[in-house]
mmCIF file of C-alpha atoms in Angstrom:
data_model
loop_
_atom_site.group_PDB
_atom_site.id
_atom_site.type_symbol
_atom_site.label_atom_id
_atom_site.label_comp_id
_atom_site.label_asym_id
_atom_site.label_seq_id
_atom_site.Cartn_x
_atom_site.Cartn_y
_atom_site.Cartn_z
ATOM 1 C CA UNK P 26 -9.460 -18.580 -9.863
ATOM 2 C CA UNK P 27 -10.856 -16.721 -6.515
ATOM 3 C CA UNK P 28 -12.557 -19.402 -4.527
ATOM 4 C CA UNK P 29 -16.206 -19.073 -3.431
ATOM 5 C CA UNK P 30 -16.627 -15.526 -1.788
ATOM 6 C CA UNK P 31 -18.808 -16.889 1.001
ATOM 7 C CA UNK P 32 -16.933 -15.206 3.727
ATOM 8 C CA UNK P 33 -16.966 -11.383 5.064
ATOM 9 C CA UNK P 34 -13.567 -10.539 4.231
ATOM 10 C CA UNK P 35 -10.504 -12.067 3.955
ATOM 11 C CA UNK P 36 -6.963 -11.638 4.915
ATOM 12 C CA UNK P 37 -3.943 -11.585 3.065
ATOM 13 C CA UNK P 38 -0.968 -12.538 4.535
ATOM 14 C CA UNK P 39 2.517 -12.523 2.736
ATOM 15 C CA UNK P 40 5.316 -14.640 4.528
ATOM 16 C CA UNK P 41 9.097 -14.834 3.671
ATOM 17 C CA UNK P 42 11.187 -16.341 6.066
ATOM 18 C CA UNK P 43 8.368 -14.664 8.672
ATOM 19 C CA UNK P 44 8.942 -17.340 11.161
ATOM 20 C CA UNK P 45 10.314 -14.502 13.771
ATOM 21 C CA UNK P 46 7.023 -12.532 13.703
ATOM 22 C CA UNK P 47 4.437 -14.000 11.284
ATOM 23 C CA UNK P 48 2.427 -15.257 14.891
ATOM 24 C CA UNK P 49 1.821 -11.935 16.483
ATOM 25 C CA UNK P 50 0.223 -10.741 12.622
ATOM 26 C CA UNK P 51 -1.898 -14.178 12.704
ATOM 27 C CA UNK P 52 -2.545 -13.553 16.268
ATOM 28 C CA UNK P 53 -3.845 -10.056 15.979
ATOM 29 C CA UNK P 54 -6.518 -11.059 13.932
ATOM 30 C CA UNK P 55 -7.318 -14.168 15.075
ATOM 31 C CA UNK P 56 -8.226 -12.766 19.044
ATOM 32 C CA UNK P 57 -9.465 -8.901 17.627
ATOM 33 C CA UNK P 58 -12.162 -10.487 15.581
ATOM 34 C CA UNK P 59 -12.510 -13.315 18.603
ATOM 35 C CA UNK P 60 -11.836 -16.027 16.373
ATOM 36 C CA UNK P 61 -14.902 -15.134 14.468
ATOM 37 C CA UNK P 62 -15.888 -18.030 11.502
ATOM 38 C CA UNK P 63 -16.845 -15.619 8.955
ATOM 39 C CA UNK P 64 -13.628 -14.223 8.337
ATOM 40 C CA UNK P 65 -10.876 -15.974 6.152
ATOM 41 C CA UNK P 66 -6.847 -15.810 6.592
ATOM 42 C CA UNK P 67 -5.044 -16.849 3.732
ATOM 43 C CA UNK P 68 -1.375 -17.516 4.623
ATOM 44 C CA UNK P 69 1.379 -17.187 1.527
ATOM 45 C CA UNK P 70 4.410 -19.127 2.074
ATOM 46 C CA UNK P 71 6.419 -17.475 -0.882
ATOM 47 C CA UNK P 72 8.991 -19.670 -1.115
ATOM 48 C CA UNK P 73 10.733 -19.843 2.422
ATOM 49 C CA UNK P 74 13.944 -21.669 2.659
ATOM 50 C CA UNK P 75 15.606 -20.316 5.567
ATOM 51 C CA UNK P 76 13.283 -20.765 8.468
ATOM 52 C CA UNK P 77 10.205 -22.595 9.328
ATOM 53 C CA UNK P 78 7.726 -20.488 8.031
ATOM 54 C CA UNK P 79 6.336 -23.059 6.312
ATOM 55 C CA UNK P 80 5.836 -25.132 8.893
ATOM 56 C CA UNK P 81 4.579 -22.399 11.106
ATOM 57 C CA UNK P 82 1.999 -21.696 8.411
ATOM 58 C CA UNK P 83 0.486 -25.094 8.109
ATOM 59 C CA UNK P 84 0.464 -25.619 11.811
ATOM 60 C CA UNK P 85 -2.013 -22.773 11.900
ATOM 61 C CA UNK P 86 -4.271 -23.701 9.232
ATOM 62 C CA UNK P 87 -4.435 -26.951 11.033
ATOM 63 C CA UNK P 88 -5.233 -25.583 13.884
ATOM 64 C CA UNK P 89 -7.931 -23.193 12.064
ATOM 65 C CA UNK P 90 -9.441 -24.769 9.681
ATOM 66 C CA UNK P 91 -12.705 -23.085 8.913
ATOM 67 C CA UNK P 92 -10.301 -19.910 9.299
ATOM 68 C CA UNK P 93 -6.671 -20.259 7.910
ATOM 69 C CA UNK P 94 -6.054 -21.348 4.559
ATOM 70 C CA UNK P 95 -2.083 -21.967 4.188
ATOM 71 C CA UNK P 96 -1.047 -21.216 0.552
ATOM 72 C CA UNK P 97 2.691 -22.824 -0.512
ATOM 73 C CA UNK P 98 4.332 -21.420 -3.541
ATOM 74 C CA UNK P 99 8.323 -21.137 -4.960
ATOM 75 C CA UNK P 100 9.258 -17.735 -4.340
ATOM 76 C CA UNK P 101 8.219 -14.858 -7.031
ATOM 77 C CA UNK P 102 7.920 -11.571 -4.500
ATOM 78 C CA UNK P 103 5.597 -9.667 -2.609
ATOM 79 C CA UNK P 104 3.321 -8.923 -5.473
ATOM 80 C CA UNK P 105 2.757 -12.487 -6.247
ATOM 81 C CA UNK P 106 2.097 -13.675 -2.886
ATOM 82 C CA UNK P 107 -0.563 -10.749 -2.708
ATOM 83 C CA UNK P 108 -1.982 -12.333 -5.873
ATOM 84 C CA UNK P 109 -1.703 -15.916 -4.432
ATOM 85 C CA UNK P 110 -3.932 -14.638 -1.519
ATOM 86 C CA UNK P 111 -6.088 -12.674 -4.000
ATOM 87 C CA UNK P 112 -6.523 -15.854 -6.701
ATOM 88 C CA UNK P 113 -7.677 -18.079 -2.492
ATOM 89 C CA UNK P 114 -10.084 -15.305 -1.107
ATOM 90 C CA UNK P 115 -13.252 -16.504 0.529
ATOM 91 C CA UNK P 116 -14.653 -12.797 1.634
ATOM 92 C CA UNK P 117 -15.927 -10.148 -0.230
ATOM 93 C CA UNK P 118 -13.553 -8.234 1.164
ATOM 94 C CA UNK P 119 -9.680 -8.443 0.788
ATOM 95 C CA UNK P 120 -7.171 -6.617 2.883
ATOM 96 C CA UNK P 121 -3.425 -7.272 2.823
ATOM 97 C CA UNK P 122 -1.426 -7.172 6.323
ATOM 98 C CA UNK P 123 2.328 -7.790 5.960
ATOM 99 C CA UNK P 124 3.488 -10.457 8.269
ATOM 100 C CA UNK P 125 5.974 -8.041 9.930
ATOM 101 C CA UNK P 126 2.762 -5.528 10.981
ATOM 102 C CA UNK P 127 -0.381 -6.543 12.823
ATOM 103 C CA UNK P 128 -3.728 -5.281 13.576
ATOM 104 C CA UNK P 129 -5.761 -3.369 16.459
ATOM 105 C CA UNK P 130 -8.109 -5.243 18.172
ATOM 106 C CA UNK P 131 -11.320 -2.907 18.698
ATOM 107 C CA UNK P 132 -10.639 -0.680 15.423
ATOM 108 C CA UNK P 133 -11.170 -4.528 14.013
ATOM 109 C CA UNK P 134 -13.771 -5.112 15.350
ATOM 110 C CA UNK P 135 -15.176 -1.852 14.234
ATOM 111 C CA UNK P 136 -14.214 -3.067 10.714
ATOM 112 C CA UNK P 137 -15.879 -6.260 10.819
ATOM 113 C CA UNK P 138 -18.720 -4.547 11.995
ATOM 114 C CA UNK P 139 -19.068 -2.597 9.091
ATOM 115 C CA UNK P 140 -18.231 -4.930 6.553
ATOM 116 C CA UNK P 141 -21.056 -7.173 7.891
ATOM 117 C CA UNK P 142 -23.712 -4.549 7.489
ATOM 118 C CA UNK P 143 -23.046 -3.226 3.910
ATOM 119 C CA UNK P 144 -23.453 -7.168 3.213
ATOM 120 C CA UNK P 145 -26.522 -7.885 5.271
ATOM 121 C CA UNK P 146 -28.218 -4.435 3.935
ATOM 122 C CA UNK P 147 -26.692 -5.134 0.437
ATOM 123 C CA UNK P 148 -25.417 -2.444 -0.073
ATOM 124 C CA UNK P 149 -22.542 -2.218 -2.347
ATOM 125 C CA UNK P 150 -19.222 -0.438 -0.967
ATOM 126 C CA UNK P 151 -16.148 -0.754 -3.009
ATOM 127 C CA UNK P 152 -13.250 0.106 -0.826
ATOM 128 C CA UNK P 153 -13.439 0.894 2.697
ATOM 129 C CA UNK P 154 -10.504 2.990 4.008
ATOM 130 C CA UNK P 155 -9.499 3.301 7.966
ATOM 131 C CA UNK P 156 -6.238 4.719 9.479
ATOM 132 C CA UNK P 157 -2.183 3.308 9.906
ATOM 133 C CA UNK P 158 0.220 3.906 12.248
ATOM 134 C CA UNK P 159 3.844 3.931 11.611
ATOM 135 C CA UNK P 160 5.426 2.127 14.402
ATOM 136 C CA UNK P 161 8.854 3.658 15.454
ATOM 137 C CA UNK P 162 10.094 0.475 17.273
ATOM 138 C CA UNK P 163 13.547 1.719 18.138
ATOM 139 C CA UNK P 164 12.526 4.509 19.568
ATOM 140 C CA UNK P 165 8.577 3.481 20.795
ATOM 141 C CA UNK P 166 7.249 6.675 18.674
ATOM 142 C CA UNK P 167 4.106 6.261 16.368
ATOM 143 C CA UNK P 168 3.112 8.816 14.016
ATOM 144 C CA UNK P 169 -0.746 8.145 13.090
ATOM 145 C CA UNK P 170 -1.913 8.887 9.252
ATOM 146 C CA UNK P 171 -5.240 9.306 8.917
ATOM 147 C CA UNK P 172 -7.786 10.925 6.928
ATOM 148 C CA UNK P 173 -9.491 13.548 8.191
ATOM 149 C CA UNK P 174 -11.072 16.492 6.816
ATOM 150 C CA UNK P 175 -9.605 14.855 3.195
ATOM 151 C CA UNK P 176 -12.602 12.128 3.735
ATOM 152 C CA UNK P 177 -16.692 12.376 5.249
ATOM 153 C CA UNK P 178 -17.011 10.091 7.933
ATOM 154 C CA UNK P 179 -19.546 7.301 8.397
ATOM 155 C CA UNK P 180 -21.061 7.995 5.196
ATOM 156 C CA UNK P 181 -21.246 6.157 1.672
ATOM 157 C CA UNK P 182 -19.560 8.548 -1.205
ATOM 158 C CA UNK P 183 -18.354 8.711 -4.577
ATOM 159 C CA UNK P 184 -15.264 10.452 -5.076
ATOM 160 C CA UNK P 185 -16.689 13.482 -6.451
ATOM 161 C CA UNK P 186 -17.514 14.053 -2.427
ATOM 162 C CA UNK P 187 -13.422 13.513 -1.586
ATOM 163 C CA UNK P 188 -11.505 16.824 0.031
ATOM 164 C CA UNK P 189 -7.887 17.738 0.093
ATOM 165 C CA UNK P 190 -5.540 15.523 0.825
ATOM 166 C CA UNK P 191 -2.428 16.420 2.628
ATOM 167 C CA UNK P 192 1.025 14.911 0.873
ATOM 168 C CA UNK P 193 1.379 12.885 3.779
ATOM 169 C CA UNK P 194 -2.019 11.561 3.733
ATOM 170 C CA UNK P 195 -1.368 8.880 1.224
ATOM 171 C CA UNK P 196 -3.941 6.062 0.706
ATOM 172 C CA UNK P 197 -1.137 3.591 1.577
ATOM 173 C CA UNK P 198 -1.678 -0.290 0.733
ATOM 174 C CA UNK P 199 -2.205 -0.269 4.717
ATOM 175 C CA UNK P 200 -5.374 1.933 4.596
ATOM 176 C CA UNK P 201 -7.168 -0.250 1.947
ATOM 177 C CA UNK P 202 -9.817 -2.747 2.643
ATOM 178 C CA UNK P 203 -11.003 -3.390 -1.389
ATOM 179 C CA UNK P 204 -14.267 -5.459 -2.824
ATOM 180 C CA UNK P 205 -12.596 -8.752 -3.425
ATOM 181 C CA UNK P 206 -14.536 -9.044 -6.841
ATOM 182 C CA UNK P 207 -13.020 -5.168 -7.540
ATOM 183 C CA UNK P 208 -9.878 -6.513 -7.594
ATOM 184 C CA UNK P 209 -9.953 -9.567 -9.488
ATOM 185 C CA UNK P 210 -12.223 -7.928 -12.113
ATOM 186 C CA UNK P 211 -9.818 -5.575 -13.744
ATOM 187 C CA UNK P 212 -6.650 -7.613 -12.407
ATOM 188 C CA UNK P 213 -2.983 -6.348 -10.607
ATOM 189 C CA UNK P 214 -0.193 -5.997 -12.453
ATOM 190 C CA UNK P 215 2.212 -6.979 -10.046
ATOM 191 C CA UNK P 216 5.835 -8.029 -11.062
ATOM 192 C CA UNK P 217 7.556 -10.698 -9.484
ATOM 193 C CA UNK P 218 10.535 -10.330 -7.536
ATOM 194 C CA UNK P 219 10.298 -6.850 -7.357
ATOM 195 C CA UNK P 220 9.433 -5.152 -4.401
ATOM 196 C CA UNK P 221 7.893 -1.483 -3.637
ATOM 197 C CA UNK P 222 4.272 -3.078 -5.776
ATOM 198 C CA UNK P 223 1.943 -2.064 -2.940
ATOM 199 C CA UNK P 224 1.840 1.516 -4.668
ATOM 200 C CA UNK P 225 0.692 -0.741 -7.556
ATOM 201 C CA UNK P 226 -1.570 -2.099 -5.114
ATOM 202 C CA UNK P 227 -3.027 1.328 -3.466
ATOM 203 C CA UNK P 228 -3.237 3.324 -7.098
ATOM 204 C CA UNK P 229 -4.762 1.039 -10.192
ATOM 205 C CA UNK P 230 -7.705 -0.215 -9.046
ATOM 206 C CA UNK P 231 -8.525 3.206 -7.834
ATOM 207 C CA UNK P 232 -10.721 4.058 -10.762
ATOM 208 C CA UNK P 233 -12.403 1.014 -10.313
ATOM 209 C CA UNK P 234 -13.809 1.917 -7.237
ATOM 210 C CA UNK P 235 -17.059 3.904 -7.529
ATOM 211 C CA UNK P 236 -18.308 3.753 -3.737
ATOM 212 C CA UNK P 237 -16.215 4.264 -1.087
ATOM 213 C CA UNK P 238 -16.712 4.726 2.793
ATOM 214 C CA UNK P 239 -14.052 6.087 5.358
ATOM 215 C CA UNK P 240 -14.400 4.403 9.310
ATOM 216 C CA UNK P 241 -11.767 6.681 11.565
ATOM 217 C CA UNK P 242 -10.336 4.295 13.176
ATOM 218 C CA UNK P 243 -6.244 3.172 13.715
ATOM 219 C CA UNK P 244 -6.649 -0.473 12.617
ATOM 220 C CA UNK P 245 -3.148 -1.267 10.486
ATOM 221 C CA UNK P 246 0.186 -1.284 13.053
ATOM 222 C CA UNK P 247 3.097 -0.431 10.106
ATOM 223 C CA UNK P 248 6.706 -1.483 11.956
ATOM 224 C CA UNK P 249 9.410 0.586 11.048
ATOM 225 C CA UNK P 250 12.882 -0.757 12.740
ATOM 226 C CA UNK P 251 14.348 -4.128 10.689
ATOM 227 C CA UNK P 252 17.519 -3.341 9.211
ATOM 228 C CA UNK P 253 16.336 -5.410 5.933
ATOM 229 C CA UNK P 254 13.051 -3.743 5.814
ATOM 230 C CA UNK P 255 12.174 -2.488 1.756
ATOM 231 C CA UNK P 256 11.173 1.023 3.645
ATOM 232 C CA UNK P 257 14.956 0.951 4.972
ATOM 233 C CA UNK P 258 16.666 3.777 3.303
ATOM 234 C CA UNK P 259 19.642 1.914 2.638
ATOM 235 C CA UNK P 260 18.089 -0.999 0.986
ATOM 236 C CA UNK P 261 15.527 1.028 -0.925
ATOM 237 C CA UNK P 262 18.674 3.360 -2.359
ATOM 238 C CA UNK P 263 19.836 -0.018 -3.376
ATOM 239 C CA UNK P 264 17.068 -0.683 -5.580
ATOM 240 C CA UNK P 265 16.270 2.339 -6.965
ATOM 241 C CA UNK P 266 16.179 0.156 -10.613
ATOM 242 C CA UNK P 267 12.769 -1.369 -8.554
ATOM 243 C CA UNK P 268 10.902 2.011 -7.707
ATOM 244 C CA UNK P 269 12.009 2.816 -11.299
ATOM 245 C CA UNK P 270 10.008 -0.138 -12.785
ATOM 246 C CA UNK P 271 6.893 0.251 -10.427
ATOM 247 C CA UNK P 272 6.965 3.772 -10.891
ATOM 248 C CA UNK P 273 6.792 3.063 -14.765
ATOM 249 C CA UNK P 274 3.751 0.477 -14.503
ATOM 250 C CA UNK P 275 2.099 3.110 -12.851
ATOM 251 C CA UNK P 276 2.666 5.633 -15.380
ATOM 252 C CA UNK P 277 1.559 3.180 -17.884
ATOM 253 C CA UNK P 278 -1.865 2.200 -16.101
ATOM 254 C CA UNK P 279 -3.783 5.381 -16.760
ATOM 255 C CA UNK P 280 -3.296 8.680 -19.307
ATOM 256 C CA UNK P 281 -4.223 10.540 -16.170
ATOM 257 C CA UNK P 282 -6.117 13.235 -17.934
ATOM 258 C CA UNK P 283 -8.097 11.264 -20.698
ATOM 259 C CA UNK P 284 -9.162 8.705 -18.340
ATOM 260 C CA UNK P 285 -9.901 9.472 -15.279
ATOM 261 C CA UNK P 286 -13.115 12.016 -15.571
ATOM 262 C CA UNK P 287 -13.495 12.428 -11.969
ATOM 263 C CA UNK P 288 -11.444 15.944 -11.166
ATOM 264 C CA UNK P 289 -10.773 14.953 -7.565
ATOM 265 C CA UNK P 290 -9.730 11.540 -7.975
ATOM 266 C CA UNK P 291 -7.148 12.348 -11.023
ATOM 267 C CA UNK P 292 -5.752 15.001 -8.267
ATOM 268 C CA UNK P 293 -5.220 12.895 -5.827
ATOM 269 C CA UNK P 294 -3.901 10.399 -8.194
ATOM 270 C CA UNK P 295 -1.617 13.033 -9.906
ATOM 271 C CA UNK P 296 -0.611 13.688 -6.350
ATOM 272 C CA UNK P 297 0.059 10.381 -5.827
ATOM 273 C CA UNK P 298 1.998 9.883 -9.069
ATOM 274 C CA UNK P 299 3.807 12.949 -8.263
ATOM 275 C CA UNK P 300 5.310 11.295 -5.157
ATOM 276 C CA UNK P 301 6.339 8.259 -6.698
ATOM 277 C CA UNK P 302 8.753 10.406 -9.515
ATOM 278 C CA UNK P 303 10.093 12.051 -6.298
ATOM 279 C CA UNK P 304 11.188 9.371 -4.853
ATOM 280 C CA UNK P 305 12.861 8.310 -7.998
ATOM 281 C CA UNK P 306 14.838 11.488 -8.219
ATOM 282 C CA UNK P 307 15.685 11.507 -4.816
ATOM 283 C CA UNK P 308 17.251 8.170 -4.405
ATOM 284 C CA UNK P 309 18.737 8.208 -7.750
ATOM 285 C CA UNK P 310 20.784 11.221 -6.234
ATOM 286 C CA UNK P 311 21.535 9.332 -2.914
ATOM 287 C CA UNK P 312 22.491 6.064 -5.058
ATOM 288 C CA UNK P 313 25.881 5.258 -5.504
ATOM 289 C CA UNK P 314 25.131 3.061 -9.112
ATOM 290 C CA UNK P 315 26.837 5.106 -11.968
ATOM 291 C CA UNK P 316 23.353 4.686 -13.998
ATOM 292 C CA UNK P 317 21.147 5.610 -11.374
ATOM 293 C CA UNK P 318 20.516 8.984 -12.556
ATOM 294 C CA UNK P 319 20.251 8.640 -16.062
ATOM 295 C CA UNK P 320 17.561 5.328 -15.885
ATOM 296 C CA UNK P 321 15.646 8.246 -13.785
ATOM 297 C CA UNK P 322 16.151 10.906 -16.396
ATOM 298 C CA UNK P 323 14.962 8.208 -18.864
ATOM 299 C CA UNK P 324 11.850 7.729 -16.706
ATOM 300 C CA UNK P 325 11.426 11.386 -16.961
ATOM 301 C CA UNK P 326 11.675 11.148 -20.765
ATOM 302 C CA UNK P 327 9.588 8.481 -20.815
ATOM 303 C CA UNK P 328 6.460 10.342 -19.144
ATOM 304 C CA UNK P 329 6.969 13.386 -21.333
ATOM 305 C CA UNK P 330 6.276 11.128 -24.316
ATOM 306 C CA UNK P 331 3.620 9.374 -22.572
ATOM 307 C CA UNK P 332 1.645 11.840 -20.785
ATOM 308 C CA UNK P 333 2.865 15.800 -21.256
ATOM 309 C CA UNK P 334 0.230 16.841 -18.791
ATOM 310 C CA UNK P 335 0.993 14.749 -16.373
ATOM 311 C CA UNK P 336 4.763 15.319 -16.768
ATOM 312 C CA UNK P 337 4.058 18.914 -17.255
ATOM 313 C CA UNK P 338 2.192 18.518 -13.566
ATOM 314 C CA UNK P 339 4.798 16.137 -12.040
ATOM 315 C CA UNK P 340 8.498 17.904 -13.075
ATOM 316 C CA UNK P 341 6.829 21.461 -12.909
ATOM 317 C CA UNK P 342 5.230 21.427 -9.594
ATOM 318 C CA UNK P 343 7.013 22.491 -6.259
ATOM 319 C CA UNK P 344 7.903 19.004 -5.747
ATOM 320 C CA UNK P 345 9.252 18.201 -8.956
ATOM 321 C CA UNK P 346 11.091 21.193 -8.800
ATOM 322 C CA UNK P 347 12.290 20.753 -5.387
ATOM 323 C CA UNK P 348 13.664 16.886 -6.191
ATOM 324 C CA UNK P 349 15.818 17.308 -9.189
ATOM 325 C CA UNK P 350 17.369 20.859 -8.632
ATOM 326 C CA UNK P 351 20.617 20.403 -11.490
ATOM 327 C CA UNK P 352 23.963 21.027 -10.619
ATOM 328 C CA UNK P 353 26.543 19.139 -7.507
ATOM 329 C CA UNK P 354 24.951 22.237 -5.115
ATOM 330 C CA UNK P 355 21.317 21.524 -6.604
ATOM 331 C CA UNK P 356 21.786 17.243 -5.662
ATOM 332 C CA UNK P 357 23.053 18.884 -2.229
ATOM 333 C CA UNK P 358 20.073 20.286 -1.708
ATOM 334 C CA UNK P 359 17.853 17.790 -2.965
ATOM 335 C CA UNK P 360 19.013 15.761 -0.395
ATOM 336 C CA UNK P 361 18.863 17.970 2.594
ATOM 337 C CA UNK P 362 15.441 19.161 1.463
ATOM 338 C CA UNK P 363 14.524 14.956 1.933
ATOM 339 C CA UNK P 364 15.867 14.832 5.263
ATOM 340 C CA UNK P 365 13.866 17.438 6.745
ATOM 341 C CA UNK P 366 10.706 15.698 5.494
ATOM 342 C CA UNK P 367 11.990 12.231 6.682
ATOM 343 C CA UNK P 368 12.424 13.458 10.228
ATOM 344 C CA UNK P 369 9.173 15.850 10.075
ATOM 345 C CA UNK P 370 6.746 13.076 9.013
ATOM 346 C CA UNK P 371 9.332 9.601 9.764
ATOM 347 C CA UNK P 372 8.071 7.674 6.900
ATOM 348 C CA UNK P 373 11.147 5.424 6.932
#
């Protein structure tokens, strides 16, 4: 059960064996919202056993205490340390920031800002949505994803007032900054020890969202450059069998079509969907377990059954097309055609 929702918003922070960098992610937001009282960060300790994160979380929330909650649980994944953190909120406002990835100061501030005068005005925003920034580490690049000329600035909307968006303008779990009460109303269902559940995160309680405001700045600093990252193309090929079961949740959340009434939302979230059984298809190929490819083809199946628009929309579409060409030639180029878009847009 959330705790009392007394504070402006509050901040999620996941931590496995995050001793190495789980300080500059407290850190960030501590000194960009100048160690303001009316914001809440909720440190998850899911289960550490090989360094002192534990240790380094309590010694924080000592040192905070009207600002750092410490939250110690046995290990169950990401999603259930985001639902630890949801389950101890004290804003109105929940964000998630992964303890490897930290904050910019003034497009904080800039948040906080805004967040406190929806609250003083009362005026009811359901998901505010600023910019992220992949962070190339190895090689000091950053490639910025925001939403431009998809989203109106600075204004209030529904989603019937949403434009385009680009394929590589994803509303990424980094991007979100929900209505605490959003989320806890219609629930997450996030599976434990299973990874790749921020799409969970960033696509079911769309829907639930009926106001939504987008502030232009580059708050959320995504690193990209750990060898055991989940976004590590190696270690995501190796579990393909966890995309496959997020991907299916998501299937199963919404009959795309029936439900959701809003045109432009059920485009971007066909879009979005669309993506996700890419990805499937494409690492399946690149796997090297004998039942990749035919778990994926079962997912395939699966959504036919389930949803024949939405399949229809997902297999038949340029990108379906393009990511599960048949044949030893077609997997080929399947493959190559995923390596030009990982070095044109570097999203891992």
């Amino acid at each position: 059960m959330s705790a009392s929702q007394n504070k402006v918003i509050t901040f999620g922070i996941p931590c496995y064996n995050s001793e190495d960098y789980m300080d500059r992610c407290i850190l960030s937001i501590l000194e960009g919202s100048n160690f303001a009282e009316d914001i809440h960060i909720c440190i998850v300790d899911d289960g550490s056993t090989k360094d002192r994160t534990s240790e380094v979380a309590d010694t924080w929330a000592a040192r905070y205490p009207n600002i750092i909650t410490a939250v110690h649980q046995p290990n169950g994944g990401h999603g259930m340390a985001v639902l630890a953190a949801l389950n101890h909120a004290q804003g109105k406002y929940f964000k998630i920031i992964d303890s490897d990835d930290w904050v910019e100061a003034s497009a904080l501030q800039a948040l906080l800002t805004q967040l406190r005068r929806f609250i003083d005005m009362d005026e009811r925003v359901d998901l505010v949505i600023t910019n992220y920034v992949f962070e190339h580490v190895v090689d000091g690049k950053q490639n910025i994803v925001d939403f431009k000329y998809a989203l109106p600035r600075n204004r209030v909307i529904g989603w019937k007032n949403i434009g385009h968006f680009m394929m590589t303008q994803n509303l990424l779990m980094h991007s979100l900054c929900y209505r605490t009460d959003v989320l806890l109303d219609g629930g997450l269902p996030m599976p434990a020890h299973t990874f790749y559940v921020d799409n969970i995160y960033a696509y079911v309680p769309l829907p639930r969202c009926k106001t939504l405001y987008y502030l232009d700045v580059d708050l959320y600093r995504y690193f990209i450059g750990r060898d055991d990252q989940s976004i590590n193309e190696s270690v995501a090929i190796s579990r393909i069998n966890q995309q496959l079961a997020v991907t299916r949740i998501m299937m199963h959340a919404y009959h795309l079509y029936d439900d959701i009434e809003i045109a432009k939302l059920r485009s971007y979230m066909c879009n979005h969907f669309t993506l996700m059984m890419a990805v499937c298809s494409v690492y399946s190929r690149m796997s090297d377990k004998p039942d990749a490819m035919e778990n994926c083809q079962a997912l395939w199946d699966e959504l036919k059954a389930y949803d024949d628009r939405m399949y229809r929309r997902a297999r038949r579409g340029v990108v379906g097309f393009a990511t599960n060409l048949p044949t030893k030639a077609g997997i080929k180029t399947t493959i190559y055609i995923y390596r030009v878009a990982q070095k044109l847009y570097k999203f891992n």
